[in-house]
Amino acid sequence: MQFLESISSAVKSVLSHKMRSFLTMLGIIIGISSVIMITSIGDGVYNAIHNEIATFNMSTIQVFPRNVFGPSILTYNDMDAIQNLPNVNNVTTMIESNSNQRIQLRNPLETRRGSITGLDHNYHIIENINMLYGRFISENDINNMARVAVIRPEISIQVFGFVNSVGRTIYIEGNLGRLALTVVGIIDVPLDTIAAQSPPSMALALVPATTLSSLRNTPNNIDAMMVSMDNPIFATETAEQITRLLNIRHNREDGFAALSMTEVMDFIEIIFVGVTAFITFVAGISLFVGGVGVMNIMMVTVTERTREIGIRKSLGATGVLIRLQFVFESIVITLIGGILGIIFGIGSALALTIAVSHFSPMEIIATVDVTAIIIAVVSSILIGVIFGVYPAGKAANLDPVDSLRYE
Amino acid sequence: MNELKNKETETSNLKTMLEVKNLRKIYKNGHLELEALKGINFTVKEKEFVSIMGKSGSGKSTLMNILGCLDTISHGEYILDGENVAGLSQNRLAHIRNKKIGFIFQSFNLLPKLTAQQNVELPMVYAGVNKSKRREAAMYALSRVGLSDRGHHRPNELSGGQRQRVAIARSLVNSPAILLADEPTGNLDSRSTEDVIAIFQQLNNEGATIIIVTHEPEVSEHTKRIITFKDGQIVSNVNVENQIIAVQRNPNDIE
């Protein structure tokens, strides 16, 4: 009963100084809202990335030289060697020209700038590329270094004015010279996924890898490989075997990286855990500072209300009740601050993700974690208790005679 | 003559409300010692109306704080309503203040944020009385001091005399053993002083035991016994021959 009285009198007291209480809460509001905002956005981004990656083929390993600058040392022969390793199902390559190639558009005065990507016939097996019209790059194209191209519907429309341009010729000019390429297929590009930013979806044209490498005057070299596995469970072992084989073949200590998608996932997860831990630490500091602010104001409040405390004691309030009253006031401040922080944090997370989604191909939806809210509420209460106990104790131990005399 | 004799026997049969035996209070400040009370002895019985007089520094405020269980005793005994208060814990003292003592202060000591009604309820909150009983008792107490219609006013909306009457109502609600009033008219004009004293006399007639600390003879003349202090000692303890009866104004005339 007296417990409830203390709570309601604490709420009244806090509400009677609205401005002061709000300013006192500010530290808590900022601390809690930043944690809620960051975790909500973080969870949203994590979920978005997770969903995107889930659409990728989890049984692939990306292989590339560690030194990404300068000419690549990987070769077609390396591909053949890796093909013979256990658990390797398929090996495909990806080569990219520089992005200064220009494709001639329908209007004779207009060109569009971009890169050409060289792929082989295995690529669409690994990456699940669907054709709208025509066919993908074939083994024949690879062997003959054929001057053929697979393009996106968007490019076809810009060049020809319609989607199905199979059989037509496109012209691309750049450091590789002037190329005339026969369109053999139109690919179906997923529009709203990370895959939309992968080379096949960005390039002006996809050509046989061998065609591009011979045009670059390094006919044997490739930039990177993608290896698909029979059994993704052994991804780590297979990746190790690939790097070991490549290091031996090229006589390097640690010249190559082989990343499986599961490793990429783990890596992303580690980064998120790290970022979350760091933000929580920073928020912890701001909550500590906020708590000290609460304590400071509580000390001032106790001093200001010395006479009130004296009166209450003279009327029979025990030290315990006085202590409870001030601890409750402290909790009311931090709890209201925490709740405002949660609301503000969720609001700004939603607003930010909606804004970002306008500019990003990924759809990020801020995800509000119930656990985070519970932790926020509990920690607000704890801060109230921790930083309220000392001022409340000071109030409880005031001498009744002195405090009644206090002006 | 007969009547007076009857009255005396009646008095001797009454219960002792408060007894102080060889009470001493020593303040220590480093090596300095100040003996504020130098062995006080007196008794107050049920239904008595006593005034304690003395100049400032005479020790009467110290005695007031001790009688109100706000301060502790250095030596001696203080028996309040049959319980020796000396050496009790702060918690127990808070309890005694709540149940057995009704304070009335010079500066009223009402909580400014609470209404008159809520101020009057406060001792009952600490006594653990439930809300509806509190409301009822507070309204009754306010009616006893003629403020039935001011329950929802805050102290700053009331005159000095009204505030002191709210404080008196507050002192009554837990039916204490004694009412302790410390210069209750010190901040009041003469008209309000008369009202407040009239209320004390009325309460005393209804059976309340009252101790008033004052330095004003005009106030002590209205009580039944005067104990006078000087330098921490009692110099006189006499019954008032002709107690003056204060006349309370009709509540409707009170501002």
XYZ file of C-alpha atoms in Angstrom:
662
model
C 0.000 0.000 0.000
C 2.652 2.480 1.082
C 4.644 1.079 -1.806
C 1.985 2.201 -4.279
C 1.714 5.560 -2.525
C 5.459 6.030 -2.969
C 5.241 5.231 -6.671
C 2.354 7.601 -7.340
C 3.987 10.367 -5.327
C 7.237 9.769 -7.268
C 5.405 10.082 -10.593
C 3.712 13.292 -9.429
C 6.977 14.747 -8.261
C 8.756 13.978 -11.545
C 5.858 15.381 -13.580
C 5.785 18.544 -11.493
C 9.204 19.536 -12.897
C 8.633 18.635 -16.538
C 11.491 20.578 -18.084
C 14.044 19.538 -15.498
C 12.929 15.913 -15.633
C 13.121 15.926 -19.410
C 16.631 17.378 -19.436
C 17.665 14.831 -16.835
C 16.211 12.065 -18.966
C 17.952 13.263 -22.094
C 21.115 11.261 -21.463
C 19.058 8.110 -20.937
C 16.864 8.880 -23.966
C 19.896 9.319 -26.215
C 21.648 6.238 -24.850
C 18.651 3.934 -25.135
C 17.440 5.310 -28.472
C 20.862 4.909 -30.082
C 21.088 1.278 -28.976
C 17.558 0.547 -30.181
C 18.123 2.416 -33.434
C 21.445 0.754 -34.206
C 20.273 -2.747 -33.316
C 17.037 -2.312 -35.289
C 18.858 -1.033 -38.358
C 21.624 -3.596 -37.872
C 19.145 -6.440 -37.662
C 17.374 -5.077 -40.715
C 20.589 -4.853 -42.740
C 21.698 -8.251 -41.511
C 18.371 -9.807 -42.490
C 18.505 -8.119 -45.896
C 22.044 -9.359 -46.562
C 21.155 -12.776 -45.236
C 18.168 -12.982 -47.577
C 20.267 -11.882 -50.539
C 23.000 -14.340 -49.810
C 20.466 -17.095 -49.358
C 19.554 -16.601 -53.043
C 23.185 -17.272 -53.969
C 24.468 -20.680 -54.550
C 25.870 -21.642 -51.165
C 27.969 -24.366 -52.720
C 30.324 -21.989 -54.517
C 33.829 -20.870 -53.645
C 35.271 -17.638 -55.031
C 38.961 -17.931 -55.941
C 41.152 -14.915 -56.677
C 44.771 -13.781 -56.274
C 45.460 -11.872 -53.067
C 47.252 -9.197 -55.035
C 44.285 -7.663 -56.832
C 46.392 -4.935 -58.416
C 48.459 -5.646 -61.511
C 47.903 -8.419 -64.020
C 46.316 -11.582 -62.704
C 48.464 -14.711 -62.518
C 45.583 -17.203 -62.562
C 45.344 -19.181 -65.809
C 42.960 -21.464 -67.682
C 45.296 -24.312 -66.751
C 44.675 -23.582 -63.067
C 40.978 -24.064 -63.776
C 41.624 -27.488 -65.244
C 43.803 -28.453 -62.268
C 41.166 -27.398 -59.773
C 38.507 -29.234 -61.760
C 40.304 -32.460 -60.819
C 40.267 -31.811 -57.056
C 37.858 -33.892 -54.963
C 34.468 -32.364 -54.136
C 34.805 -29.946 -57.050
C 31.785 -30.083 -59.289
C 32.386 -27.293 -61.717
C 34.815 -24.433 -62.288
C 33.936 -21.246 -64.066
C 35.754 -17.974 -64.594
C 35.100 -14.278 -64.668
C 37.178 -11.656 -66.429
C 36.428 -8.003 -66.504
C 37.603 -5.288 -68.870
C 38.154 -1.775 -67.610
C 35.035 0.356 -67.474
C 36.006 2.703 -70.294
C 34.308 0.709 -73.062
C 31.623 2.557 -75.001
C 28.685 0.900 -76.677
C 27.114 2.619 -79.702
C 23.468 3.433 -79.008
C 20.572 3.832 -81.417
C 21.169 7.557 -81.810
C 24.469 7.695 -83.807
C 25.739 10.474 -81.527
C 25.163 8.604 -78.263
C 27.276 5.997 -76.518
C 27.077 4.375 -73.121
C 30.127 3.714 -70.961
C 30.796 0.524 -69.017
C 32.785 -2.679 -68.889
C 32.620 -6.005 -70.700
C 32.617 -9.181 -68.679
C 34.115 -12.422 -69.892
C 32.408 -15.604 -68.681
C 32.397 -19.222 -69.738
C 29.687 -21.732 -70.524
C 29.658 -23.062 -66.945
C 28.784 -19.731 -65.394
C 25.045 -19.958 -65.848
C 25.035 -23.408 -64.291
C 26.582 -22.069 -61.113
C 24.745 -18.770 -60.930
C 21.352 -19.856 -62.266
C 21.060 -17.346 -65.059
C 17.840 -17.477 -67.035
C 17.588 -16.535 -70.692
C 14.786 -14.392 -72.080
C 15.769 -15.065 -75.700
C 18.509 -17.026 -77.435
C 21.238 -18.880 -75.563
C 24.066 -18.312 -73.111
C 27.791 -18.465 -74.053
C 28.561 -21.997 -75.264
C 31.604 -24.263 -75.047
C 32.038 -23.699 -78.763
C 32.176 -19.921 -78.234
C 34.914 -20.480 -75.639
C 36.963 -22.754 -77.856
C 36.622 -20.480 -80.896
C 37.010 -17.206 -79.059
C 33.793 -16.274 -80.845
C 32.857 -12.618 -81.263
C 29.440 -13.081 -79.680
C 27.654 -11.303 -76.827
C 24.877 -11.900 -74.331
C 23.206 -8.665 -73.244
C 20.591 -7.360 -70.867
C 17.138 -6.265 -72.054
C 17.943 -2.698 -70.973
C 21.002 -2.525 -73.270
C 19.040 -4.085 -76.120
C 16.361 -1.424 -75.820
C 18.951 1.358 -75.732
C 20.774 0.017 -78.754
C 17.968 -1.352 -80.891
C 14.740 -0.063 -79.373
C 13.402 -3.560 -78.621
C 14.245 -6.482 -76.329
C 14.785 -9.398 -78.672
C 17.876 -8.416 -80.655
C 19.229 -11.966 -81.114
C 21.188 -12.110 -84.403
C 21.902 -8.361 -84.495
C 25.333 -6.801 -84.102
C 26.502 -4.411 -81.343
C 29.570 -2.190 -81.587
C 31.837 -1.513 -78.600
C 34.856 0.768 -78.656
C 37.614 1.199 -76.080
C 41.165 0.193 -75.193
C 40.435 -3.224 -76.705
C 39.780 -1.680 -80.081
C 36.502 -1.554 -81.994
C 34.535 -4.765 -81.511
C 31.617 -6.013 -83.541
C 29.740 -8.614 -81.497
C 26.800 -10.720 -82.609
C 24.032 -10.906 -80.010
C 23.250 -14.565 -79.247
C 21.089 -14.164 -76.136
C 19.176 -11.806 -73.835
C 19.471 -12.602 -70.121
C 16.798 -12.222 -67.544
C 18.234 -9.915 -64.884
C 16.900 -9.950 -61.368
C 16.237 -6.303 -60.603
C 16.024 -5.857 -56.883
C 18.721 -8.031 -55.400
C 22.418 -7.773 -54.738
C 22.782 -10.029 -57.771
C 21.592 -7.013 -59.747
C 24.963 -5.493 -58.938
C 27.007 -8.542 -59.893
C 29.092 -8.251 -63.102
C 26.627 -9.989 -65.445
C 23.976 -7.523 -64.441
C 26.169 -4.458 -64.703
C 28.232 -5.142 -67.802
C 27.490 -3.670 -71.213
C 27.873 -7.153 -72.625
C 28.855 -10.638 -71.585
C 31.347 -12.268 -73.933
C 33.250 -15.581 -73.968
C 36.093 -15.348 -71.405
C 38.636 -16.518 -73.969
C 37.562 -13.793 -76.394
C 38.140 -11.114 -73.740
C 41.470 -12.531 -72.514
C 42.863 -12.714 -76.045
C 41.710 -9.126 -76.691
C 43.562 -8.094 -73.498
C 46.744 -9.678 -74.917
C 46.938 -12.081 -71.956
C 45.241 -15.019 -73.657
C 46.000 -17.484 -70.845
C 45.086 -15.381 -67.843
C 41.838 -15.048 -65.945
C 40.881 -12.683 -63.066
C 38.959 -14.988 -60.792
C 37.269 -18.368 -60.625
C 34.109 -19.673 -59.107
C 34.146 -23.275 -57.981
C 30.969 -25.185 -57.282
C 31.127 -28.145 -54.938
C 29.402 -31.485 -54.745
C 29.000 -31.143 -51.008
C 29.041 -27.650 -49.413
C 29.636 -29.175 -45.956
C 33.298 -29.581 -46.886
C 33.597 -26.000 -48.162
C 36.446 -25.103 -45.806
C 38.485 -28.194 -46.692
C 37.910 -27.718 -50.418
C 38.876 -24.032 -50.176
C 42.093 -25.030 -48.394
C 42.918 -27.601 -51.040
C 42.361 -25.013 -53.769
C 44.698 -22.440 -52.223
C 47.326 -25.095 -51.474
C 47.219 -26.341 -55.064
C 47.445 -22.810 -56.477
C 50.311 -21.845 -54.150
C 52.244 -24.924 -55.258
C 51.503 -24.328 -58.938
C 52.622 -20.693 -58.735
C 55.294 -21.231 -56.075
C 53.739 -18.739 -53.648
C 53.515 -18.658 -49.844
C 50.009 -17.265 -49.653
C 49.151 -15.894 -53.054
C 45.479 -16.839 -53.362
C 42.224 -16.548 -51.533
C 39.375 -19.049 -51.732
C 36.203 -17.811 -50.063
C 33.164 -19.981 -49.688
C 29.782 -18.320 -49.325
C 29.360 -19.902 -45.903
C 32.627 -18.247 -44.892
C 31.373 -14.956 -46.269
C 28.253 -15.388 -44.171
C 30.301 -16.155 -41.081
C 32.484 -13.166 -41.794
C 29.473 -10.852 -42.123
C 28.087 -12.258 -38.914
C 31.351 -11.594 -37.075
C 31.373 -8.012 -38.348
C 27.805 -7.496 -37.170
C 28.498 -8.965 -33.768
C 31.548 -6.730 -33.491
C 29.701 -3.606 -34.561
C 26.840 -4.378 -32.197
C 29.229 -4.954 -29.300
C 31.005 -1.693 -30.037
C 27.769 0.296 -30.255
C 26.543 -1.300 -27.058
C 29.786 -0.283 -25.370
C 29.442 3.315 -26.573
C 25.784 3.328 -25.546
C 26.840 1.928 -22.184
C 29.107 4.930 -21.707
C 26.328 7.321 -22.648
C 23.964 5.525 -20.273
C 26.573 5.806 -17.524
C 26.908 9.527 -18.196
C 23.099 9.794 -18.269
C 22.960 7.927 -14.965
C 25.448 10.311 -13.390
C 23.237 13.164 -14.624
C 20.254 11.553 -12.928
C 22.261 11.120 -9.739
C 23.352 14.746 -9.858
C 19.782 15.983 -10.187
C 18.639 13.615 -7.453
C 21.288 15.070 -5.124
C 20.015 18.563 -5.934
C 16.436 17.400 -5.428
C 17.234 15.913 -2.039
C 18.927 19.136 -0.928
C 16.070 21.262 -2.228
C 13.542 19.112 -0.470
C 15.372 18.803 2.821
C 12.528 20.559 4.575
C 9.925 18.332 2.944
C 11.917 15.315 4.097
C 11.989 16.759 7.623
C 8.223 17.304 7.553
C 7.593 13.787 6.288
C 9.842 12.347 8.976
C 8.144 14.375 11.685
C 4.837 12.903 10.525
C 6.171 9.388 10.875
C 7.880 8.507 7.573
C 10.572 5.929 8.264
C 13.994 6.072 6.616
C 13.004 3.126 4.433
C 9.967 4.955 3.052
C 11.959 8.130 2.353
C 14.600 6.011 0.613
C 11.956 4.219 -1.449
C 10.348 7.498 -2.436
C 13.586 8.887 -3.875
C 14.667 5.630 -5.500
C 11.245 5.480 -7.156
C 11.650 9.047 -8.376
C 14.981 8.128 -9.879
C 13.466 5.018 -11.494
C 10.504 7.013 -12.822
C 12.946 9.407 -14.518
C 15.107 6.688 -16.055
C 12.171 4.462 -16.991
C 10.286 7.265 -18.735
C 13.590 8.191 -20.378
C 14.072 4.588 -21.453
C 10.566 4.301 -22.888
C 10.927 7.598 -24.762
C 14.307 6.328 -25.972
C 12.748 3.106 -27.258
C 10.005 4.993 -29.097
C 12.458 7.516 -30.506
C 14.950 4.776 -31.444
C 12.352 2.677 -33.289
C 10.993 5.779 -35.005
C 14.361 6.943 -36.262
C 15.371 3.414 -37.308
C 12.200 3.090 -39.396
C 12.626 6.567 -40.872
C 16.277 5.945 -41.738
C 15.715 2.553 -43.338
C 12.795 3.868 -45.375
C 14.995 6.740 -46.565
C 17.929 4.431 -47.347
C 15.724 1.933 -49.182
C 14.900 4.677 -51.683
C 18.527 4.780 -52.782
C 19.558 1.174 -52.247
C 18.772 -1.862 -54.390
C 18.337 -3.807 -51.159
C 15.135 -3.477 -49.246
C 16.077 -2.864 -45.629
C 13.301 -3.059 -43.053
C 14.284 -2.019 -39.530
C 13.672 -5.045 -37.359
C 12.629 -4.319 -33.796
C 13.899 -6.994 -31.502
C 11.689 -7.681 -28.476
C 14.738 -8.820 -26.511
C 16.423 -5.472 -27.153
C 13.340 -3.663 -25.843
C 13.184 -5.807 -22.733
C 16.890 -5.255 -22.116
C 16.408 -1.497 -22.638
C 13.549 -1.371 -20.128
C 15.392 -3.464 -17.560
C 18.587 -1.455 -17.916
C 16.682 1.840 -17.553
C 15.247 0.579 -14.288
C 18.667 -0.649 -13.167
C 20.248 2.725 -13.924
C 17.501 4.365 -11.881
C 18.241 2.072 -8.957
C 22.037 2.275 -9.201
C 22.197 6.050 -9.493
C 19.227 6.698 -7.200
C 20.365 4.674 -4.212
C 23.015 7.084 -3.003
C 20.909 10.293 -3.120
C 17.975 8.367 -1.606
C 20.225 7.136 1.186
C 21.321 10.694 1.814
C 17.666 11.702 2.093
C 16.830 8.791 4.382
C 19.688 9.603 6.749
C 18.919 13.304 7.117
C 18.537 14.383 10.698
C 14.874 15.330 11.275
C 15.680 18.299 13.539
C 18.213 19.814 11.122
C 16.059 19.201 8.075
C 13.010 20.825 9.681
C 15.148 23.866 10.380
C 16.496 23.956 6.796
C 15.441 27.009 4.813
C -14.413 24.740 47.238
C -16.006 21.342 46.874
C -15.841 21.638 43.128
C -12.125 22.355 43.241
C -11.492 19.316 45.410
C -13.399 17.138 42.960
C -11.304 18.444 40.173
C -8.083 17.600 41.999
C -9.093 13.999 42.667
C -10.141 13.737 39.075
C -6.701 14.923 37.978
C -4.859 12.458 40.172
C -6.827 9.583 38.669
C -5.849 10.593 35.158
C -3.273 8.666 33.206
C 0.270 10.054 32.917
C 0.818 10.862 29.267
C 4.369 12.059 29.454
C 7.053 11.864 32.084
C 10.537 13.339 31.983
C 13.071 12.278 34.623
C 16.429 13.963 35.120
C 16.606 14.685 31.402
C 19.878 16.064 30.103
C 20.886 17.013 26.588
C 24.508 17.690 25.812
C 25.690 18.927 22.406
C 29.256 18.038 21.574
C 31.308 19.888 19.020
C 34.846 18.595 19.098
C 36.080 19.239 22.632
C 33.367 21.766 23.341
C 30.359 20.590 25.283
C 27.143 22.514 25.628
C 24.579 21.319 28.096
C 21.264 22.535 26.680
C 19.094 20.750 29.230
C 20.440 20.295 32.749
C 18.337 17.646 34.433
C 14.677 18.317 33.764
C 11.821 16.684 35.660
C 8.121 17.108 34.940
C 4.971 15.188 34.207
C 2.032 15.852 31.930
C -1.207 14.010 32.511
C -4.045 13.182 30.224
C -6.230 16.156 29.190
C -3.700 18.706 30.422
C -3.010 21.921 28.517
C 0.550 23.026 29.326
C 2.615 25.861 27.972
C 6.387 25.833 28.078
C 7.859 29.301 28.199
C 11.314 30.754 28.049
C 13.501 33.084 26.088
C 15.332 31.875 23.042
C 18.331 29.817 24.109
C 16.588 28.708 27.281
C 16.424 25.127 26.041
C 12.715 25.012 25.288
C 13.204 24.203 21.578
C 15.618 21.415 22.461
C 13.055 20.041 24.873
C 10.386 20.311 22.175
C 12.485 18.283 19.748
C 13.092 15.635 22.395
C 9.443 15.474 23.427
C 8.578 15.111 19.730
C 11.031 12.216 19.396
C 12.916 14.155 16.717
C 16.032 14.345 18.850
C 17.679 11.905 21.253
C 18.382 12.180 24.972
C 21.915 12.282 26.407
C 20.945 11.215 29.949
C 17.762 10.494 31.824
C 14.398 9.080 30.922
C 11.495 10.127 28.779
C 8.401 8.032 29.114
C 5.710 8.768 26.541
C 2.355 7.034 26.932
C 3.971 4.315 29.014
C 6.950 3.685 26.703
C 10.512 4.726 27.509
C 11.656 6.524 24.410
C 15.317 6.906 25.371
C 17.559 4.725 23.244
C 14.967 3.620 20.694
C 15.951 3.126 17.032
C 15.212 5.767 14.402
C 12.632 3.449 12.891
C 10.824 2.982 16.183
C 10.963 6.741 16.797
C 9.394 7.372 13.378
C 6.626 5.021 14.414
C 6.076 6.845 17.697
C 6.026 10.222 15.947
C 3.417 8.833 13.605
C 1.111 7.278 16.195
C 1.569 9.209 19.423
C 2.572 12.744 18.513
C 0.745 15.458 16.654
C 3.058 18.287 15.621
C 2.047 21.872 15.047
C 4.911 24.105 13.888
C 5.413 27.857 13.831
C 5.857 27.824 10.049
C 2.984 25.352 9.504
C 5.199 22.901 7.583
C 2.558 21.899 5.081
C 3.764 20.352 1.823
C 3.129 23.065 -0.789
C 2.373 20.687 -3.665
C -0.332 18.813 -1.791
C -3.858 20.053 -1.146
C -5.048 20.687 2.413
C -6.860 17.357 2.300
C -3.740 15.497 1.121
C -1.606 17.218 3.756
C -4.030 16.100 6.440
C -3.979 12.555 5.048
C -0.181 12.278 5.117
C 0.268 10.899 8.674
C -2.346 8.250 7.835
C -0.431 7.320 4.666
C 2.558 6.515 6.873
C 0.289 4.669 9.281
C -0.920 2.490 6.403
C -4.565 3.581 6.507
C -6.461 2.834 3.319
C -7.558 5.570 0.971
C -11.267 5.763 1.713
C -10.717 5.766 5.490
C -8.062 8.421 5.047
C -10.380 10.654 3.096
C -13.128 10.273 5.660
C -10.832 10.960 8.622
C -9.201 13.933 6.891
C -12.583 15.491 6.112
C -13.673 15.015 9.709
C -10.429 16.558 11.015
C -10.822 19.523 8.653
C -14.394 20.016 9.857
C -13.153 20.122 13.458
C -10.986 23.126 12.595
C -13.702 24.772 10.507
C -12.161 24.129 7.086
C -14.541 21.582 5.586
C -14.801 23.578 2.390
C -11.048 24.137 1.897
C -9.917 20.552 1.468
C -8.923 20.904 -2.177
C -7.021 24.172 -1.716
C -3.257 24.217 -1.745
C -1.442 25.919 1.156
C -0.573 28.986 -0.950
C -4.284 29.541 -1.534
C -4.955 29.713 2.213
C -4.347 32.444 4.799
C -1.824 31.937 7.591
C -4.537 31.167 10.109
C -6.139 28.665 7.748
C -2.804 26.978 7.101
C -2.212 26.577 10.814
C -5.663 25.087 11.199
C -4.882 22.613 8.405
C -1.728 21.723 10.346
C -3.811 21.215 13.480
C -6.198 18.972 11.542
C -3.154 17.007 10.330
C -1.885 16.608 13.896
C -5.202 15.092 14.966
C -5.798 12.386 12.381
C -3.866 9.548 14.012
C -5.418 10.300 17.443
C -2.039 11.002 19.076
C -1.292 10.813 22.788
C -0.180 14.446 22.821
C -0.311 17.487 20.585
C 3.006 19.354 20.506
C 2.771 22.922 19.248
C 5.985 24.849 18.739
C 5.241 28.612 18.690
C 2.005 27.865 16.797
C 0.965 31.521 16.680
C 4.391 32.970 15.961
C 3.561 33.690 12.308
C -0.044 34.766 12.834
C -1.809 38.065 13.329
C -3.720 38.596 16.581
C -7.078 37.656 15.108
C -5.833 34.350 13.714
C -3.925 33.749 16.942
C -7.199 34.003 18.834
C -8.834 31.518 16.423
C -6.040 29.013 16.742
C -5.940 29.230 20.525
C -9.687 28.805 20.624
C -9.317 25.618 18.631
C -6.663 24.326 21.033
C -8.953 25.064 23.992
C -11.838 23.336 22.276
C -9.698 20.273 21.517
C -8.491 20.276 25.117
C -12.085 20.369 26.334
C -12.763 17.397 24.115
C -9.965 15.520 25.884
C -6.763 16.270 23.964
C -3.484 16.600 25.849
C -1.647 19.655 24.536
C 1.794 21.153 25.085
C 2.517 24.549 23.579
C 5.977 26.034 23.448
C 5.775 29.802 23.325
C 7.445 32.977 24.461
C 4.252 35.005 24.376
C 2.468 35.424 27.710
C -0.759 36.187 25.810
C -0.674 32.639 24.546
C 0.326 30.926 27.766
C -2.435 32.729 29.674
C -4.868 30.611 27.720
C -3.339 27.312 28.915
C -3.866 25.598 32.279
C -0.263 25.305 33.433
C 2.931 27.181 32.630
C 6.403 25.663 32.870
C 9.117 28.309 32.589
C 12.648 27.617 31.429
C 15.874 29.464 31.931
C 19.358 28.280 31.003
C 18.290 24.701 30.489
C 16.466 24.359 33.754
C 12.871 24.662 34.941
C 12.515 27.799 37.049
C 8.783 27.576 37.652
C 5.926 25.142 37.111
C 2.591 26.682 38.091
C -1.106 26.228 37.371
C -2.821 29.179 35.702
C -5.252 30.763 38.151
C -7.554 32.404 35.648
C -7.365 30.697 32.320
C -8.496 33.120 29.604
C -11.000 31.628 27.220
C -10.459 32.565 23.604
C -13.477 33.219 21.418
C -13.414 31.694 18.007
C -15.023 33.657 15.249
C -17.909 32.208 13.392
C -16.291 30.195 10.593
C -18.267 32.283 8.095
C -16.415 35.403 9.227
C -13.029 33.838 8.662
C -11.352 34.823 5.442
